[in-house]
XYZ file of C-alpha atoms in Angstrom:
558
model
C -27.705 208.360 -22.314
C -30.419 207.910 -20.476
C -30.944 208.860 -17.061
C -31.378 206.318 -14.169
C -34.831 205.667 -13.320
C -36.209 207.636 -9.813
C -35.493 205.681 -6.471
C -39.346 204.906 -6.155
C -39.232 202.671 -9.854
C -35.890 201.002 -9.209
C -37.526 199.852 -6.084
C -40.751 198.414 -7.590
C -38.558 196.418 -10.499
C -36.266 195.067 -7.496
C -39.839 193.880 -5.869
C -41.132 192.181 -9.342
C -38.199 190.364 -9.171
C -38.444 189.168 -5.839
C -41.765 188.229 -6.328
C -40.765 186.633 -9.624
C -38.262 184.744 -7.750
C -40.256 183.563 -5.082
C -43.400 182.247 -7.275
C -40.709 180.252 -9.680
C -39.344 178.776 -6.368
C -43.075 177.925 -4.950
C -43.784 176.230 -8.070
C -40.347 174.199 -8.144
C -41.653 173.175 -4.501
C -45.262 172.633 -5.476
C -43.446 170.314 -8.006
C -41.024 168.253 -5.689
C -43.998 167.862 -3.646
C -46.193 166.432 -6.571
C -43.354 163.963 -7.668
C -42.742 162.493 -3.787
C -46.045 161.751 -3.741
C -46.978 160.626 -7.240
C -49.475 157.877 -7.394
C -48.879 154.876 -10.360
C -50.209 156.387 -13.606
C -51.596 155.401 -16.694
C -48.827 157.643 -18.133
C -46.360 155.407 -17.145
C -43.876 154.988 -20.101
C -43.500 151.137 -21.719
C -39.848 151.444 -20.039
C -40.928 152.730 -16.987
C -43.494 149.772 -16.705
C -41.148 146.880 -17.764
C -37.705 147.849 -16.243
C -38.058 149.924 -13.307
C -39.116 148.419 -9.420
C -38.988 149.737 -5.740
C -39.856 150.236 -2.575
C -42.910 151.315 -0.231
C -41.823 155.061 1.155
C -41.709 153.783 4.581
C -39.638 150.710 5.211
C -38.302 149.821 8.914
C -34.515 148.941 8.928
C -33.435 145.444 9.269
C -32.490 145.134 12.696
C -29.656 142.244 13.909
C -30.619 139.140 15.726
C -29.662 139.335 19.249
C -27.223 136.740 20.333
C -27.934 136.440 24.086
C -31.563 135.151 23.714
C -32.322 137.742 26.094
C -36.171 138.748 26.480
C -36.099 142.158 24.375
C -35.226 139.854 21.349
C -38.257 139.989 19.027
C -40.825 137.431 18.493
C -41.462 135.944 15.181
C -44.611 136.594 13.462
C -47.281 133.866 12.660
C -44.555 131.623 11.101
C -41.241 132.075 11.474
C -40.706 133.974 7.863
C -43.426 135.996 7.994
C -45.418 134.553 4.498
C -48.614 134.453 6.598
C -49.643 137.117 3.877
C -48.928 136.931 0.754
C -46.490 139.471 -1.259
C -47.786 142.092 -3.068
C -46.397 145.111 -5.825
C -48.059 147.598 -6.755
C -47.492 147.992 -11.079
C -48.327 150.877 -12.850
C -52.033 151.459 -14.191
C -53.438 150.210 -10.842
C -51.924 146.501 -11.730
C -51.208 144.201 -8.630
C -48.658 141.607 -8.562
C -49.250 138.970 -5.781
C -47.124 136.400 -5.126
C -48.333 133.301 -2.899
C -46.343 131.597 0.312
C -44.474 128.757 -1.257
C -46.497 126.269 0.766
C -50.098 127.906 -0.566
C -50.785 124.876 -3.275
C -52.017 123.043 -0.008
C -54.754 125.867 -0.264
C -56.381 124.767 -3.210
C -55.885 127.365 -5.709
C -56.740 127.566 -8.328
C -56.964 130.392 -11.683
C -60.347 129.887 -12.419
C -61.738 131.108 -8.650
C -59.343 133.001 -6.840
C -60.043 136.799 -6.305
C -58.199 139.882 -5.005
C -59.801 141.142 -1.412
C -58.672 144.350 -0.573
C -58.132 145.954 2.842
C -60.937 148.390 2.172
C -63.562 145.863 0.942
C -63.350 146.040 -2.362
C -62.698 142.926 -4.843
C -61.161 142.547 -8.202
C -60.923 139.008 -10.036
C -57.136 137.693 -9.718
C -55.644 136.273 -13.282
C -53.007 133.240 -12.444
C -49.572 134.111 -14.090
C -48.135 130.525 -13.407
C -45.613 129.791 -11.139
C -41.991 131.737 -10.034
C -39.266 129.156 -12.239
C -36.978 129.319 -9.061
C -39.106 128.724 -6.226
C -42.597 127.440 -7.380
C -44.815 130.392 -5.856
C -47.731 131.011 -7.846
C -48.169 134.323 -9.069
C -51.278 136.315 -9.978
C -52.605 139.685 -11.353
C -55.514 141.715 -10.448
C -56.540 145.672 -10.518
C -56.668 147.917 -7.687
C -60.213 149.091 -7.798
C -61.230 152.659 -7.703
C -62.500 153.397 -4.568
C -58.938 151.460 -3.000
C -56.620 154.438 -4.934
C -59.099 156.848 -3.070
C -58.232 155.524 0.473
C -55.855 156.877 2.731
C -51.683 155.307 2.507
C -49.979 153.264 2.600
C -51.292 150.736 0.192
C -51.790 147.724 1.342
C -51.440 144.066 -0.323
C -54.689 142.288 -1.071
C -55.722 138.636 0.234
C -55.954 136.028 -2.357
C -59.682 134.322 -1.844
C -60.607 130.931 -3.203
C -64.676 130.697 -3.968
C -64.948 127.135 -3.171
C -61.985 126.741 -0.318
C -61.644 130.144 1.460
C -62.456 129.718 5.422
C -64.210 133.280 6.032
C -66.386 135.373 3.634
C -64.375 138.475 1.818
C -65.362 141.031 4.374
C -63.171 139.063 6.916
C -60.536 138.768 4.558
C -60.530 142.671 4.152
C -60.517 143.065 7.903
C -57.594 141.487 8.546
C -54.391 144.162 7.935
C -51.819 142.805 5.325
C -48.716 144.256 4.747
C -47.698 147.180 2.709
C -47.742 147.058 -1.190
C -44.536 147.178 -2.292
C -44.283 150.049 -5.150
C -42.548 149.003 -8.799
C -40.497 152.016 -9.717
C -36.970 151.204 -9.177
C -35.340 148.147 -7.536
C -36.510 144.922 -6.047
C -35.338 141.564 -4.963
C -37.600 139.228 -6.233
C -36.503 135.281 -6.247
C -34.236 132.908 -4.622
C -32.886 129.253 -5.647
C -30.990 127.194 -3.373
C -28.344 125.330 -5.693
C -26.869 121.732 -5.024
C -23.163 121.046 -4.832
C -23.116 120.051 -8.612
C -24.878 123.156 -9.608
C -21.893 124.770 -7.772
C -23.716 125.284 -4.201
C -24.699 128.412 -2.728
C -28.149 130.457 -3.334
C -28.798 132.019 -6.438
C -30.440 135.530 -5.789
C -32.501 137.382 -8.378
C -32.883 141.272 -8.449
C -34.029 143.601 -10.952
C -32.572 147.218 -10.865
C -29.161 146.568 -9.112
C -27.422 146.157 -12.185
C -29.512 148.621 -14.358
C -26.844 149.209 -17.159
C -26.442 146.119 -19.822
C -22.653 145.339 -19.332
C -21.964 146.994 -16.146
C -22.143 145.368 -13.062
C -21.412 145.895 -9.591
C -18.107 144.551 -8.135
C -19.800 141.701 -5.417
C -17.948 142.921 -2.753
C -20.005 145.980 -2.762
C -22.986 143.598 -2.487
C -23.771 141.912 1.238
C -26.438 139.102 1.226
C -29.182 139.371 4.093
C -31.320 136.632 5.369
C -34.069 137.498 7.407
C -37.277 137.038 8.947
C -40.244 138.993 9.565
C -41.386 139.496 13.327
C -43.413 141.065 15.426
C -40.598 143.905 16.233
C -40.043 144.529 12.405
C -37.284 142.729 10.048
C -34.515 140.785 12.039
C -30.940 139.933 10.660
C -30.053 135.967 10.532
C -27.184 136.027 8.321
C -25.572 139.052 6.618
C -23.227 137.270 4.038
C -20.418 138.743 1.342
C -21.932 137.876 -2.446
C -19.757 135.874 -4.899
C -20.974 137.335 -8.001
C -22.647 139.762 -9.901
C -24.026 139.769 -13.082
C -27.377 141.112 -14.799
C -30.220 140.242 -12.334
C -28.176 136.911 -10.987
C -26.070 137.391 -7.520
C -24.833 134.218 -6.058
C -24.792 134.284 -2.158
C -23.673 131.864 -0.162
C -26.562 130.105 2.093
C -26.705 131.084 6.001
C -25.099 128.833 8.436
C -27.526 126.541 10.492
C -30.580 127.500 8.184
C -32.029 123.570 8.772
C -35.631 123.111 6.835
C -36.592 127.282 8.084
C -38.057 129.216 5.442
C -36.229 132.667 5.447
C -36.870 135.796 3.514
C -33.385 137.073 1.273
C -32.356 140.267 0.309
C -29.333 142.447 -1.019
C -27.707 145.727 0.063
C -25.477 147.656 -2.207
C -22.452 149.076 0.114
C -23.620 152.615 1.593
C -27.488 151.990 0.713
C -30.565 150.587 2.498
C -31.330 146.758 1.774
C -33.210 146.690 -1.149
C -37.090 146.079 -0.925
C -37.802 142.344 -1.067
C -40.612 139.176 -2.063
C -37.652 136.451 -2.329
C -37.826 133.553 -0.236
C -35.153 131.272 1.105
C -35.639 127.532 1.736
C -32.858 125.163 1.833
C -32.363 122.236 -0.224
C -33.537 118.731 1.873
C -30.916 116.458 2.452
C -32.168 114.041 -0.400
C -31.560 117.299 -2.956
C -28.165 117.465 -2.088
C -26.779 114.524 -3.307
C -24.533 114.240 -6.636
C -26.340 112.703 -9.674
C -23.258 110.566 -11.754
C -22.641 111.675 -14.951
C -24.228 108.593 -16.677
C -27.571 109.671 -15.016
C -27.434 112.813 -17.382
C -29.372 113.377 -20.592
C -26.916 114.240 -22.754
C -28.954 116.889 -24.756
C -31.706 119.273 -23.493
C -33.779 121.947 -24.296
C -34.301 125.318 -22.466
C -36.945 128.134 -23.706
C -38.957 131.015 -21.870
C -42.627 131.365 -23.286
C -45.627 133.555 -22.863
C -48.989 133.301 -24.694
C -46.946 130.456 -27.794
C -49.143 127.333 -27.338
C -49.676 127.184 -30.939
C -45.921 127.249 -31.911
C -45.174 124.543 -28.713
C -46.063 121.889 -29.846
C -44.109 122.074 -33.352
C -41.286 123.190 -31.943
C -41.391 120.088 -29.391
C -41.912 117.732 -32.004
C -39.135 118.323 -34.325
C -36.619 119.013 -31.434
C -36.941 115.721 -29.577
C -36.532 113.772 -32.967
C -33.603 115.077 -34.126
C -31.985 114.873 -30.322
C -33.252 116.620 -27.192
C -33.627 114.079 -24.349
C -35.357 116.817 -21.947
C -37.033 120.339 -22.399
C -36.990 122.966 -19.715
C -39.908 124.761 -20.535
C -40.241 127.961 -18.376
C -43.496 130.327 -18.730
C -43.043 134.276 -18.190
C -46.295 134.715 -18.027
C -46.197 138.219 -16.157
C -46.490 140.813 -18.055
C -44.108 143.141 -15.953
C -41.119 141.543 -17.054
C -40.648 140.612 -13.437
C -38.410 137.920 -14.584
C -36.478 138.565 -17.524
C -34.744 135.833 -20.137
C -31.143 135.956 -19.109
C -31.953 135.217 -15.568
C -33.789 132.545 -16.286
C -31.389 131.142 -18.570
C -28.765 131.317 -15.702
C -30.998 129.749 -13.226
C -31.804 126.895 -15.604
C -27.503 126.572 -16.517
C -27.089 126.609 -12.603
C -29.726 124.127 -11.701
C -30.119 121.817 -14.136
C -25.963 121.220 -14.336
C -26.911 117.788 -12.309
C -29.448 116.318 -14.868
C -27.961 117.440 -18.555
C -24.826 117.744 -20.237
C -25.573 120.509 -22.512
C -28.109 122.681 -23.032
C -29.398 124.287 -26.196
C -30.557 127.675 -25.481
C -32.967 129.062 -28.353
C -37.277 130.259 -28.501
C -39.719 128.611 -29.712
C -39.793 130.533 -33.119
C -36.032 128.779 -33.446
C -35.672 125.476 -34.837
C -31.682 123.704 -34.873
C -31.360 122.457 -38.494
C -28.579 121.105 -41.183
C -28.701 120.655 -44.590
C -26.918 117.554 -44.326
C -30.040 115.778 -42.793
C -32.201 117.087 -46.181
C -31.691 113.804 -47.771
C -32.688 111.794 -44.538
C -35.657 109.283 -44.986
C -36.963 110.108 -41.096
C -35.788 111.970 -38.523
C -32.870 110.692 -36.047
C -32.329 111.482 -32.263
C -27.960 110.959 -33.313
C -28.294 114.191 -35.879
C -27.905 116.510 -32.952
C -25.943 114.741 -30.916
C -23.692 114.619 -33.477
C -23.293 118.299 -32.947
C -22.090 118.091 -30.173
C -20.057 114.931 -30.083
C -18.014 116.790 -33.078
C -16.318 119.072 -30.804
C -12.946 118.569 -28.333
C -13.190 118.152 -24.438
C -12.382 122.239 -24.027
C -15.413 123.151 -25.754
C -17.881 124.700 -23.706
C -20.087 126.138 -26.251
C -20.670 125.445 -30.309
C -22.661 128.583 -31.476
C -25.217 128.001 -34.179
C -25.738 131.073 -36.779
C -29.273 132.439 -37.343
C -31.514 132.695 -40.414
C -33.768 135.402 -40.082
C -37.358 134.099 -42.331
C -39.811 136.554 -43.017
C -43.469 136.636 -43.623
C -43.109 134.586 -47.312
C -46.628 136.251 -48.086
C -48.409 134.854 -45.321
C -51.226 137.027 -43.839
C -52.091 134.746 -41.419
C -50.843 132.429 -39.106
C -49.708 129.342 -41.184
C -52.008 126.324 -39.984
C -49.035 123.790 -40.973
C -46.761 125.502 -38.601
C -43.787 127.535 -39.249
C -41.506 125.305 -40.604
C -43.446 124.422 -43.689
C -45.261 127.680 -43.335
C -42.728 130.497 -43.995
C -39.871 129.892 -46.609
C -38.346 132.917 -47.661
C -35.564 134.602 -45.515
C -32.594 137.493 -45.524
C -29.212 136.199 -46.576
C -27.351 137.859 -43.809
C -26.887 135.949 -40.568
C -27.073 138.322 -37.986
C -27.516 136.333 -34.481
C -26.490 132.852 -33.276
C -27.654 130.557 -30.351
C -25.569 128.683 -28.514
C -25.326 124.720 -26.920
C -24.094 124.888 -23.836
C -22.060 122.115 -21.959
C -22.864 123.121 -19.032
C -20.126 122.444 -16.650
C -17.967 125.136 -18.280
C -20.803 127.860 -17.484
C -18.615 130.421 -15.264
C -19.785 130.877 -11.584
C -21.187 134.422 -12.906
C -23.503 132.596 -15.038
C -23.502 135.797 -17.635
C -25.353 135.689 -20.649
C -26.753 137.549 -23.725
C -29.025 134.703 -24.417
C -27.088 134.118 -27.143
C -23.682 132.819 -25.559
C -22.783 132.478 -21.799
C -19.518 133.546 -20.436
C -17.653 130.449 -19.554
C -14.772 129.241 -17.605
C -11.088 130.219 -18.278
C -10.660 126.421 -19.389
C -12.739 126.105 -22.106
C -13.898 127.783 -25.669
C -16.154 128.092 -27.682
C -16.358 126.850 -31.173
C -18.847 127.606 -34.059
C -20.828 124.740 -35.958
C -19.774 124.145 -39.580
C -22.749 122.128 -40.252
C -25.743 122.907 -38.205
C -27.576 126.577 -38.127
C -31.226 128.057 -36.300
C -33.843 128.373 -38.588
C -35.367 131.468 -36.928
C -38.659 132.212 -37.806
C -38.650 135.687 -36.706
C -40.350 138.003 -39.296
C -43.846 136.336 -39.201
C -47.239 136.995 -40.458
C -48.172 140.526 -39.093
C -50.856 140.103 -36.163
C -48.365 137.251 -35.184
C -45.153 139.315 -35.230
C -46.678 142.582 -33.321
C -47.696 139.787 -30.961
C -44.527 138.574 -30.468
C -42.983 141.670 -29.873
C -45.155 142.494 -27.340
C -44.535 139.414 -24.892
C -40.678 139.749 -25.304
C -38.799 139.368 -21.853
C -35.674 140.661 -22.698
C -33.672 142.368 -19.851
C -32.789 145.393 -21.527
C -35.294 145.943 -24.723
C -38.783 145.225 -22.569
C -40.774 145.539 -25.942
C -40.648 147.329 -29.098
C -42.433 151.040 -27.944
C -39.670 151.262 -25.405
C -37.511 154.221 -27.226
C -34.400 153.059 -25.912
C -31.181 150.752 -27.824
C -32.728 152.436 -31.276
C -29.802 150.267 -33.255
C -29.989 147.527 -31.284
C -30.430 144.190 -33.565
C -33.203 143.191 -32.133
C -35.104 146.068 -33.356
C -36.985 145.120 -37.185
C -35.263 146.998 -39.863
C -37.440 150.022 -41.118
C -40.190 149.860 -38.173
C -40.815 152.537 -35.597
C -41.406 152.367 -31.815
C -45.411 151.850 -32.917
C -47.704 149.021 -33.558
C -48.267 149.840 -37.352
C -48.344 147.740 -40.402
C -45.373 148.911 -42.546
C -46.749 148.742 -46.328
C -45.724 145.381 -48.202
C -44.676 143.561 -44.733
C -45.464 140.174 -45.744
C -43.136 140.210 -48.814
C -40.474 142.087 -46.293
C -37.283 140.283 -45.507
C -37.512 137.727 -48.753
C -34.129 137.608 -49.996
C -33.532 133.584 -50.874
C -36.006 131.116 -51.224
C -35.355 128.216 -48.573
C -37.655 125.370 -48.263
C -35.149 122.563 -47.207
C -36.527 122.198 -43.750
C -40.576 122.278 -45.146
C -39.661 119.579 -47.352
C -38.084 117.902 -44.870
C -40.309 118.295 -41.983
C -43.147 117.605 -44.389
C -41.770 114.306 -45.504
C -40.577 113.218 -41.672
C -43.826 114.845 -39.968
C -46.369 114.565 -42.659
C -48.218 118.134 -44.192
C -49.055 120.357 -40.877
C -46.923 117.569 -38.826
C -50.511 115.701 -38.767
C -48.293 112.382 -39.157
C -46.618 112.536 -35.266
C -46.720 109.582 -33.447
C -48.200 110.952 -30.137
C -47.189 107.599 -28.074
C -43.324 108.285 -28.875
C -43.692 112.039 -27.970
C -45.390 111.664 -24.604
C -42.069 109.911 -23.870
C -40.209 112.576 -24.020
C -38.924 114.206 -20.651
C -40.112 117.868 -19.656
């Protein structure tokens, strides 16, 4: 055995350990340190970019309206929502988001001259995004420059400048202090629709990270509503307001007493928690807004797609769809590349209010053409094929689901210049998704959806079409498909390099989480040889649908 080490030695190991001890706990500090005040990085993961939002570090509480009018009650700011600035978020890679004051279209502008003024002087060029689907704002892109990441915090949001309408040169603009940059890594409230009585009433409130988890929600009576506006003594309370619902990025609120024509600012606070940072804002419906539309005044059939970047596959897809039925196409452009607004939510806000002006709905992309053999013998195309589809089914349908067939490339390199349809006619055998139609007055007051199917009302069912399918052309040619792939706006799969939902379906069979050319891809997913719908289309819409009659489409409602 050996003998125990001399007093003198047994101390010195006791003091490497100490010391061991305290440099592992100096670097566990150095490192909490380092990730509380982490600055947006290039290193950002895909999933991290696309699914995660939150607030600035310092945020002063929302503070309740005093109800005795007494003279400590705070002053509003420069108009009584405080959107004399506009809202800003701060993206990974240096990205800004800034979103207008609804009222800025009176401003003139425009995406070919606006640019970002920041507080320290600095300018970047601001890239238009299009417009919020709920409330109108405009919203636009620009990057931070370099010497703006160098000043001291908080960040804070840049001034849109027009070249040939902007009152004051961009040194003013910087001179004037904005508000703080809201920071995307977490949670954020970031639209608002006010919904007529036959959209089922109420405000419609849009939040990405509340209900993180797909299929999990939070019960709404852990969720309060808060309207408020910004003044000069911080954020004050107007209404504070029990939610309805829950579901996916959708809460429906109820609006705040006594609102009149005031724009507010709306927000949502999980039971036990903060209010969660916020760019929504409130504006009731006008009087006119409010009143019913008969059910005669509805199309029966329409249309509803989200887009980015697919003005070559629009105009195809519009063409066939409004011959064979659609009356009206909601048409809704995610042009932000953040994913700020993802396609179930806009799906429900379209179910919710659009309830007023169509029957049913038909929920599908643009790559996603309705179809039946039955019409392969027709002559020309017919607006009653559709609405045959729909006329087939009994009063307690809510929703006919349409199966999918998935075409691939069909040895196509390239973009076909004669469209999809006639361009890609090989597919799998397998159906492995459907799409739905949508009578939407049995859409339940959740308005859940997969994008596929919405959850509807105890009342009605849903039934699946014997006779009409989706043609989806889904596999295309390659620079196409990694395209594709890379504007998708679903919720919970932000795009393909995002290593999360592995076996989802939505991922491509046999391709990885990168942007590489699997060998063979364009004779990949060939299984049957389907050409009914070229032929057709060809014969209906002449070769590369170069026999449209333009005058008849510009009819068509949008």
């Amino acid at each position: 055995m050996q003998p125990p080490p001399p007093p003198s030695s047994r101390r010195r190991a006791i003091t490497r350990a100490l010391l061991c001890l305290l440099f592992l706990a100096a670097l566990s500090l150095a490192a909490m340190i380092a990730f509380a005040t982490s600055t947006p990085s290039s290193a950002s993961s895909p999933a991290r970019r696309a699914l995660q939002i939150v607030p600035p570090r310092r945020r002063q509480p929302l503070t309740a309206v005093r109800k005795d009018g007494g003279e400590n009650e705070a002053r509003p700011a420069s108009d009584s929502s405080g959107l004399d600035h506009p809202d800003a978020v701060l993206l990974p890679d240096w990205e800004v988001l800034v979103l207008l004051r609804p009222d800025d279209d009176a401003h003139g502008t425009t995406a070919a001259n606006a640019t970002c003024v920041f507080p320290g002087g600095a300018t970047s060029p601001a890239r238009q995004l299009g417009r919020m689907p709920t409330s109108g704002r405009r919203a636009y892109t620009c990057v931070m420059p370099r010497p703006e990441r160098a000043s001291s915090r908080p960040f804070r949001a840049p001034r849109l400048v027009v070249a040939a309408t902007a009152p004051s040169s961009p040194a003013a603009a910087a001179r004037s202090k904005t508000p703080e940059m809201t920071r995307w890594n977490g949670r954020l409230v970031y639209d608002s629709a006010a919904l007529a009585d036959d959209g089922g009433g109420g405000v419609l409130v849009f939040a990405k990270g509340v209900n993180p988890r797909q299929g999990v929600n939070r019960d709404a009576a852990d969720i309060r509503c808060i309207y408020y506006r910004r003044c000069t003594a911080g954020e004050v309370v107007v209404a504070s307001l029990p939610a309805a619902t829950s579901a996916q990025h959708v809460f429906r609120c109820p609006a705040p007493p006594a609102a009149g024509a005031q724009q507010l600012r709306v927000t949502l606070a999980v039971a036990g928690e903060d209010p969660i940072p916020s760019v929504a804002t409130y504006m009731p419906l006008p009087p006119a807004a409010q009143t019913t539309t008969t059910k005669k005044e509805k199309e029966l059939i329409c249309a509803c797609t989200m887009v980015r970047d697919v003005a070559k596959f629009l105009r195809e897809w519009v063409v066939y769809h409004a011959a064979v039925g659609v009356d009206r196409f909601h048409v809704y452009d995610n042009g932000s590349g953040d994913d700020l607004e993802g396609e179930e939510a806009g799906f429900s806000y379209a179910a919710a209010a659009h309830r007023d002006s169509c029957e049913w709905m038909a929920f599908i992309d643009v790559d996603e053409f309705i179809f039946s053999a039955s019409w392969a013998g027709r002559g020309e195309a017919a607006k009653s094929m559709l609405r045959l589809v729909v006329d087939a089914v009994e009063p307690d349908v809510g929703q006919v689901t349409l199966g999918c067939r998935d075409f691939g490339p069909s040895g196509q390199t390239r973009h076909p210049q004669e469209g999809v349809t006639q361009g890609y006619t090989c597919r799998r055998r397998a159906e492995e998704r459907h799409k739905s139609v949508v009578r939407l007055d049995s859409v339940a007051p959740s308005l859940v959806n997969s994008v596929h199917h919405f959850e509807l009302r105890s009342e009605f069912r849903w039934e699946r079409s014997k006779d009409a399918r989706v043609n989806h052309y889904k596999y295309q040619a390659w620079d196409e498909f990694k395209a594709k792939f890379r504007r998708r706006v679903s919720t919970y799969v932000a795009d393909w390099t995002d290593r999360v939902n592995h076996g989802s379906k939505d991922r491509t069979p046999g391709l990885g989480f990168e942007a590489i050319e699997p060998t063979g891809w364009s004779h990949m997913f060939c299984e049957v040889e389907d050409a009914l719908l070229r032929d057709v289309t060809r014969r209906w819409f002449g070769v590369g649908f170069t026999g449209i009659n333009h005058k008849r489409l510009g009819e068509h409602s949008f």
